[in-house]
PDB file of C-alpha atoms in Angstrom:
ATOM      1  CA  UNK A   7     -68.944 -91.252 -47.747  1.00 42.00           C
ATOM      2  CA  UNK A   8     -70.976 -91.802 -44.879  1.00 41.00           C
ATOM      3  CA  UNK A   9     -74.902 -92.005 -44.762  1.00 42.00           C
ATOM      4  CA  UNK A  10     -76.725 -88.557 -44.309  1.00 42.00           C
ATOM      5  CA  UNK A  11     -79.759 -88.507 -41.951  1.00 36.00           C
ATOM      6  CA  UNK A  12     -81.856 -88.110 -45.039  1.00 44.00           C
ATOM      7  CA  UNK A  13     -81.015 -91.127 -46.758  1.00 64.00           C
ATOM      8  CA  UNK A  14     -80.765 -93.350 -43.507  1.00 64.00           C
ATOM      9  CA  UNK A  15     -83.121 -96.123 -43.225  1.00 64.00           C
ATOM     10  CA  UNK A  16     -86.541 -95.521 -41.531  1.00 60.00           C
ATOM     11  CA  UNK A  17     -88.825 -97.672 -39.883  1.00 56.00           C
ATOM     12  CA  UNK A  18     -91.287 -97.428 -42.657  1.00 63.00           C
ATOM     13  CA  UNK A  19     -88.338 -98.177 -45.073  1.00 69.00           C
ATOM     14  CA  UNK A  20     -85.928-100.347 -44.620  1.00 90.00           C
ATOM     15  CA  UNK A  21     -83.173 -99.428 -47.487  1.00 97.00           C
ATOM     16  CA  UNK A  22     -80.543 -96.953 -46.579  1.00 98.00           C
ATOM     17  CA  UNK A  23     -79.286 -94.644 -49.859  1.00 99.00           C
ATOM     18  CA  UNK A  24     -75.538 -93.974 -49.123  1.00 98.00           C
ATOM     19  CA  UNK A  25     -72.776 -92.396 -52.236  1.00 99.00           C
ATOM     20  CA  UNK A  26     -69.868 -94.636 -52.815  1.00 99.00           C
ATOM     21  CA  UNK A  27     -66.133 -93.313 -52.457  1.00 99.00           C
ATOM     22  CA  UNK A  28     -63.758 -95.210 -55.532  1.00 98.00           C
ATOM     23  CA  UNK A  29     -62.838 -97.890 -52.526  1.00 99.00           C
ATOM     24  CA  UNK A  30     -66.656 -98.790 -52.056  1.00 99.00           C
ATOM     25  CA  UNK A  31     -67.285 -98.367 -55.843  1.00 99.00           C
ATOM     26  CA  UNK A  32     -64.553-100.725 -57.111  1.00 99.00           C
ATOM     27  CA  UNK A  33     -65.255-103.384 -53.952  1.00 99.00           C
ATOM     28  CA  UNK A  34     -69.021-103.022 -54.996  1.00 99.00           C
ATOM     29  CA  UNK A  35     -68.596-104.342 -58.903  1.00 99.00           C
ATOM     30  CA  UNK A  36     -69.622-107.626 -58.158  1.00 99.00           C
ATOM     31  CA  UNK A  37     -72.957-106.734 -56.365  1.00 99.00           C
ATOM     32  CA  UNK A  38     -73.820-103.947 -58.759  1.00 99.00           C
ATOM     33  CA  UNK A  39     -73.432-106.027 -61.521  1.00 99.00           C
ATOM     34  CA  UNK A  40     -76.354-108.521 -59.707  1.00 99.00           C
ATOM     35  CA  UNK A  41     -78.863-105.513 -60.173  1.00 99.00           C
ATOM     36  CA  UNK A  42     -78.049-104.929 -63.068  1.00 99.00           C
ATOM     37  CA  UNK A  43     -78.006-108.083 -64.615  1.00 99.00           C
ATOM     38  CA  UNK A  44     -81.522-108.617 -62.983  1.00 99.00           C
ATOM     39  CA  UNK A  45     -82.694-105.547 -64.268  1.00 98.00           C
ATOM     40  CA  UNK A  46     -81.630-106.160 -67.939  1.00 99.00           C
ATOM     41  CA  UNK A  47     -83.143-110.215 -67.468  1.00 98.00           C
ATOM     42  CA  UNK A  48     -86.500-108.551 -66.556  1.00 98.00           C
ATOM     43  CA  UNK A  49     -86.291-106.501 -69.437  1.00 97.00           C
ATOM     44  CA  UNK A  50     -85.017-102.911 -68.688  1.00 97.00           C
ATOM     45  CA  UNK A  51     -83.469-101.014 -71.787  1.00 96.00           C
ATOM     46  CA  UNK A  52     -80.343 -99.873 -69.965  1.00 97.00           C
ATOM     47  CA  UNK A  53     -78.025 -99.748 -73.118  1.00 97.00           C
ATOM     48  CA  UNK A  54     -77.729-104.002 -72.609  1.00 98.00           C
ATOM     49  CA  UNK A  55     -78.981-106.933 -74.189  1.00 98.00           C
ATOM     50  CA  UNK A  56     -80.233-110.109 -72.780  1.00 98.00           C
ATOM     51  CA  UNK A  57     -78.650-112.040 -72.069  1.00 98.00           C
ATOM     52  CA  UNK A  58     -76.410-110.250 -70.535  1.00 99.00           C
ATOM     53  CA  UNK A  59     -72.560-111.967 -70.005  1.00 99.00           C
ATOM     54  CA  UNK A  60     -71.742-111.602 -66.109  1.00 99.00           C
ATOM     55  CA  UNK A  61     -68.161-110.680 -67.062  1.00 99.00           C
ATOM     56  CA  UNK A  62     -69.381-107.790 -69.714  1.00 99.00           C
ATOM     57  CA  UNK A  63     -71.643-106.340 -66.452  1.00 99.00           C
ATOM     58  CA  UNK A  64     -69.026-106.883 -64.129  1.00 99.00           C
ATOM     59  CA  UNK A  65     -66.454-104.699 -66.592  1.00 99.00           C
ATOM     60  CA  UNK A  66     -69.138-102.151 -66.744  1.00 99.00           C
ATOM     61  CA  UNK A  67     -69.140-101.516 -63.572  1.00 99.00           C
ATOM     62  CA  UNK A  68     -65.509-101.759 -63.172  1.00 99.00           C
ATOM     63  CA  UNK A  69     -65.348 -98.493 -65.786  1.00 99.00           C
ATOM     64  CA  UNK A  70     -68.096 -96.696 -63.355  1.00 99.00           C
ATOM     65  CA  UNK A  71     -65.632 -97.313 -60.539  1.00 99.00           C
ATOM     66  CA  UNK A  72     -63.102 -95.533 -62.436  1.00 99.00           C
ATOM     67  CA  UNK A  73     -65.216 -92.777 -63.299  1.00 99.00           C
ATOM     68  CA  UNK A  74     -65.862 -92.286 -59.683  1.00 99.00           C
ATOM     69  CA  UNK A  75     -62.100 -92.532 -59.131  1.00 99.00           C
ATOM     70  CA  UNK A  76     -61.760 -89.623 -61.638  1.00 99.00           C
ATOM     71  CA  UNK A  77     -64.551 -87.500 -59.716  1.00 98.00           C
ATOM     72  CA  UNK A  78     -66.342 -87.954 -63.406  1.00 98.00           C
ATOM     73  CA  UNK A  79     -69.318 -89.531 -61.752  1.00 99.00           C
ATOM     74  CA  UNK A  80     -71.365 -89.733 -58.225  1.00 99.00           C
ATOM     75  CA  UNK A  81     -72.546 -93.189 -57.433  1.00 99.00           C
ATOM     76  CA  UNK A  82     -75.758 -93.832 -55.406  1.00 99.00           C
ATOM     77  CA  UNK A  83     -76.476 -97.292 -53.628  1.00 99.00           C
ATOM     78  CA  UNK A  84     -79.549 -98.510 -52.058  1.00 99.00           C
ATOM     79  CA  UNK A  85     -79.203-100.770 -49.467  1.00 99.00           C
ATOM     80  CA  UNK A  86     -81.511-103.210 -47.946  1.00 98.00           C
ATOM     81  CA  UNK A  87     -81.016-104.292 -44.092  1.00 96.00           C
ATOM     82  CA  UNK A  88     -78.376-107.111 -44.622  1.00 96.00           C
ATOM     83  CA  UNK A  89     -76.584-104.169 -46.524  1.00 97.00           C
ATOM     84  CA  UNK A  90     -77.141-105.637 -49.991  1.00 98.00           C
ATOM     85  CA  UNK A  91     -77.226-103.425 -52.877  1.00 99.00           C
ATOM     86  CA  UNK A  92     -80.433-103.115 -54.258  1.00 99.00           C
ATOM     87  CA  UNK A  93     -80.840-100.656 -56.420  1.00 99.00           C
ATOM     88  CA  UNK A  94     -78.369 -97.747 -57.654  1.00 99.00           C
ATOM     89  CA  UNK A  95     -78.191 -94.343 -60.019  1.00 99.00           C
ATOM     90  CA  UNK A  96     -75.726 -92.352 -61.035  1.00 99.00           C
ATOM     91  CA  UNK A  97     -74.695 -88.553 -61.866  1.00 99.00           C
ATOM     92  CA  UNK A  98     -72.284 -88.090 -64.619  1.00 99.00           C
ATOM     93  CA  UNK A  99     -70.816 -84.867 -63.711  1.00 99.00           C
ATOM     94  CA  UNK A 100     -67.647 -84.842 -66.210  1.00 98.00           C
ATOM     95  CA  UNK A 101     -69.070 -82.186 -68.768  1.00 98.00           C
ATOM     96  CA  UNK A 102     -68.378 -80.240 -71.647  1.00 98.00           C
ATOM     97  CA  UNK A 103     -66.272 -76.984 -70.968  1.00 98.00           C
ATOM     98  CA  UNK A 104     -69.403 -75.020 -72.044  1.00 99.00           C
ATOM     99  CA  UNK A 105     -71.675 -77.442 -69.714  1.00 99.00           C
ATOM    100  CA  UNK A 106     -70.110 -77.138 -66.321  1.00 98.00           C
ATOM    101  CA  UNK A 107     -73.822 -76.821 -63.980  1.00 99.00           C
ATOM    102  CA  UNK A 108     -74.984 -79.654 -65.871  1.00 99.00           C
ATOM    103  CA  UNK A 109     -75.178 -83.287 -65.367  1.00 99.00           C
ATOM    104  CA  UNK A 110     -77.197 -86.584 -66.873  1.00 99.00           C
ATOM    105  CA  UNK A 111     -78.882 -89.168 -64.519  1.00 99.00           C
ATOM    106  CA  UNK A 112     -77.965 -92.347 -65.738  1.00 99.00           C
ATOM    107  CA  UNK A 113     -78.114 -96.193 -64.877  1.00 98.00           C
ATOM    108  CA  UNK A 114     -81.381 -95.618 -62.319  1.00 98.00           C
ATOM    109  CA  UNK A 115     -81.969 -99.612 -61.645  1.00 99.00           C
ATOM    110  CA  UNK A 116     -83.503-101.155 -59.226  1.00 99.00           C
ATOM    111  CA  UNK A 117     -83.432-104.978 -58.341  1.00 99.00           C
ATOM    112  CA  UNK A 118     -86.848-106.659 -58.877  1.00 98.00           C
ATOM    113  CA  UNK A 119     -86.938-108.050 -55.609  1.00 97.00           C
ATOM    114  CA  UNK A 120     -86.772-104.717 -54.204  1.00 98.00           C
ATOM    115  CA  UNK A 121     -89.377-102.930 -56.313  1.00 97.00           C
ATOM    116  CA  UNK A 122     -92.705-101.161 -55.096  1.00 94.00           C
ATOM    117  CA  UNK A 123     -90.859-100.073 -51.974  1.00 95.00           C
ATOM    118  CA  UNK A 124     -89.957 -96.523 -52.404  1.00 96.00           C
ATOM    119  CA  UNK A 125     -86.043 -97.057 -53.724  1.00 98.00           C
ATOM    120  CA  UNK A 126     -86.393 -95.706 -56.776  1.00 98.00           C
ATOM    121  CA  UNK A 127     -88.167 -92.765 -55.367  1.00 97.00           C
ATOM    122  CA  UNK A 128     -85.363 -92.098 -52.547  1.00 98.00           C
ATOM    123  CA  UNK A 129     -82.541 -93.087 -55.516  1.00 98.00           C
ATOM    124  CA  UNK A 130     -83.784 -90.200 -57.328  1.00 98.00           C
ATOM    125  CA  UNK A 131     -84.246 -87.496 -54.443  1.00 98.00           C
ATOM    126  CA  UNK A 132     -80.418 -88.281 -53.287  1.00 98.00           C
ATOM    127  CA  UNK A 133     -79.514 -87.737 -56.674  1.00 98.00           C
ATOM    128  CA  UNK A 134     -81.036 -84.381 -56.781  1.00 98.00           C
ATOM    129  CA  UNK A 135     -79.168 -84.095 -53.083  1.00 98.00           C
ATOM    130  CA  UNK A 136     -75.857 -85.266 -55.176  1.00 99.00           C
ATOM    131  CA  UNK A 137     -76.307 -82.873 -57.932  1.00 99.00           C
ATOM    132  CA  UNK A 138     -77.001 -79.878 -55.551  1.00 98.00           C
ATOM    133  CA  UNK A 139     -73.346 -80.975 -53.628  1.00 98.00           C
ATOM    134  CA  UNK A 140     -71.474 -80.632 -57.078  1.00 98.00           C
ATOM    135  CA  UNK A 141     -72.981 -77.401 -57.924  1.00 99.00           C
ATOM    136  CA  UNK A 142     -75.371 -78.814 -60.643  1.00 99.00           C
ATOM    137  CA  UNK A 143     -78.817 -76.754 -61.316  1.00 99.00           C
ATOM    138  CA  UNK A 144     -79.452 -79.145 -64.686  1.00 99.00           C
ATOM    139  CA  UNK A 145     -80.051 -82.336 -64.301  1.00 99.00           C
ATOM    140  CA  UNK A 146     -81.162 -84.323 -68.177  1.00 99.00           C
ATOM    141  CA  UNK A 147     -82.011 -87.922 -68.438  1.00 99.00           C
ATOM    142  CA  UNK A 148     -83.329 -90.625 -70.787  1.00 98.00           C
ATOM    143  CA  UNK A 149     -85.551 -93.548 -70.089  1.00 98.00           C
ATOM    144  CA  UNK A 150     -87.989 -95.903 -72.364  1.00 97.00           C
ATOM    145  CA  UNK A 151     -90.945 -94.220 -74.116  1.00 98.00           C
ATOM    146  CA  UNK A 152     -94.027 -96.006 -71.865  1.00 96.00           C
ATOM    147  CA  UNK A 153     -92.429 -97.733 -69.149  1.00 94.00           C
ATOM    148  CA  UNK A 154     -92.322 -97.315 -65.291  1.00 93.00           C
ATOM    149  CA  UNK A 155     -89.468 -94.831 -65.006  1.00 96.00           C
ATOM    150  CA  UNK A 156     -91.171 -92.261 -67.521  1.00 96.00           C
ATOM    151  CA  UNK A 157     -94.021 -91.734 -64.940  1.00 95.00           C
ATOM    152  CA  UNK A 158     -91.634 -92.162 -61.825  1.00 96.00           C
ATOM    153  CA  UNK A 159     -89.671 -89.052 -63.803  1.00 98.00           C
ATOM    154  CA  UNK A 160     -92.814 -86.842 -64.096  1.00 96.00           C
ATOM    155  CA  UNK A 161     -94.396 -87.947 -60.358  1.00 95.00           C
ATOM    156  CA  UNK A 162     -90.790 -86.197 -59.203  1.00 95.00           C
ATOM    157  CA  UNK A 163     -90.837 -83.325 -60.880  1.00 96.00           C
ATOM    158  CA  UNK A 164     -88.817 -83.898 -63.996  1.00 98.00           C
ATOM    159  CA  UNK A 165     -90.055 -82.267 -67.128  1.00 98.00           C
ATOM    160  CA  UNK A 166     -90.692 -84.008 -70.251  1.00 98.00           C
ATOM    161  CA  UNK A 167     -88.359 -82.734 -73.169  1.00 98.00           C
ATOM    162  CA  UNK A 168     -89.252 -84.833 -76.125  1.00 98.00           C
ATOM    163  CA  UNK A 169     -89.375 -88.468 -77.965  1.00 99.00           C
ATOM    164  CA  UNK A 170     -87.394 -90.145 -80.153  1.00 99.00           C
ATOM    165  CA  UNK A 171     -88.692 -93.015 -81.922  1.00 98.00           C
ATOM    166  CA  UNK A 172     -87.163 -96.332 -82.676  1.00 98.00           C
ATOM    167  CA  UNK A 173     -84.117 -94.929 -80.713  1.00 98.00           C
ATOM    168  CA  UNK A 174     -82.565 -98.140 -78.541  1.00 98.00           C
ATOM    169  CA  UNK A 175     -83.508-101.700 -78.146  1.00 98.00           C
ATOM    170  CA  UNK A 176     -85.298-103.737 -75.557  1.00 98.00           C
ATOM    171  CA  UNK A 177     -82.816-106.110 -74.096  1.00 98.00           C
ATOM    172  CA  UNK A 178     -85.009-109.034 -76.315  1.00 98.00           C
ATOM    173  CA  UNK A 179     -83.980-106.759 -79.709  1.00 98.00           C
ATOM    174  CA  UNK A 180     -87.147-105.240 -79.712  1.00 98.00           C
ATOM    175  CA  UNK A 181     -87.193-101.512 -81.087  1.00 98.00           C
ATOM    176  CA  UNK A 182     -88.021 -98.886 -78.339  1.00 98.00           C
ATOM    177  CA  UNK A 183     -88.796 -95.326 -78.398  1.00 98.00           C
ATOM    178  CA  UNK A 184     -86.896 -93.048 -75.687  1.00 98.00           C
ATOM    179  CA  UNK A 185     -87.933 -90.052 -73.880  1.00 99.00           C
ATOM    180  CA  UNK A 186     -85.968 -87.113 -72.833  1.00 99.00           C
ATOM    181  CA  UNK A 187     -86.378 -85.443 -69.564  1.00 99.00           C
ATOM    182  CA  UNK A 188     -84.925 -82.110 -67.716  1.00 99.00           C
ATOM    183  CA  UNK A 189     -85.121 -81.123 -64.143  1.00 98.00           C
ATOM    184  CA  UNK A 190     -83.833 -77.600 -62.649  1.00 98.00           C
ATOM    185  CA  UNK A 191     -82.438 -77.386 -59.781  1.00 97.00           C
TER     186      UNK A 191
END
């Protein structure tokens, strides 16, 4: 899919958000799986622990492809100028029969290198975009009880639906509790 004039690069930021077809998605495993694996390494509960086998990341990826093949899932990059991925979320559309205008926010990761810029910020406002494309008005999400993307969440909007303690662990093994957010569309 081509860029949209929203998510094109501006002058005050450099990083172009663009949705991968399945081509892009499956030619983009390799790259993805760098963020990822740098997110994880710098400590991100993202359902991984450290450290994280490049083939195991890679294979991850490789199923997200797949979903994207399926139309089960959108698939958000961020770009930086040299057009390296650096940063990425995703929209798991592939509901319940009961379910069909909802859909979770998953994966939101950006690359440390690329942090304090905005990304995750733009990541999540084309993911709104995304959602309102495939006729989604619910959007639900999880993150780590305390860390950055809890108050990124409620900065954009999202609404805090509750916390469950001791639910995943930090990539080091440490228990972590995770929050539950909603956004309507």
């Amino acid at each position: 899919m081509a860029t949209t004039a929203a998510s094109a690069a501006t002058p005050s930021s450099p990083i172009t958000i663009r949705r991968l077809g399945a081509n892009e998605a499956a030619a983009s495993v390799d790259a993805l799986a760098d963020v990822l694996i740098d997110c994880v390494q710098g400590g991100a509960s993202v359902s991984f622990m450290w450290p994280l086998p490049r083939d195991k990341a890679v294979a991850f990826w490789r199923g997200v492809a797949d979903g994207v093949a399926r139309s089960d899932r959108v698939l958000l990059v961020a770009e930086d100028t040299g057009g390296r991925i650096v940063g990425t979320v995703q929209l798991i559309t592939a509901m319940p029969d009961n379910q069909p205008h909802r859909a979770d926010v998953a994966k939101m990761l950006v690359h440390r290198s690329a942090r304090r810029q905005g990304v995750a910020q733009r990541l999540m406002a084309a993911v709104d975009e995304a959602a309102h494309t495939e006729s989604k008005t619910v959007l639900v999400l999880d993150t780590v009880t305390g860390g950055d993307a809890e108050r990124l969440y409620e900065r954009a909007g999202w609404q805090r639906v509750g916390i469950v303690p001791d639910y995943a662990l930090m990539p080091d093994g440490a228990m972590c509790g995770t929050t539950f957010f909603c956004r309507h569309l």
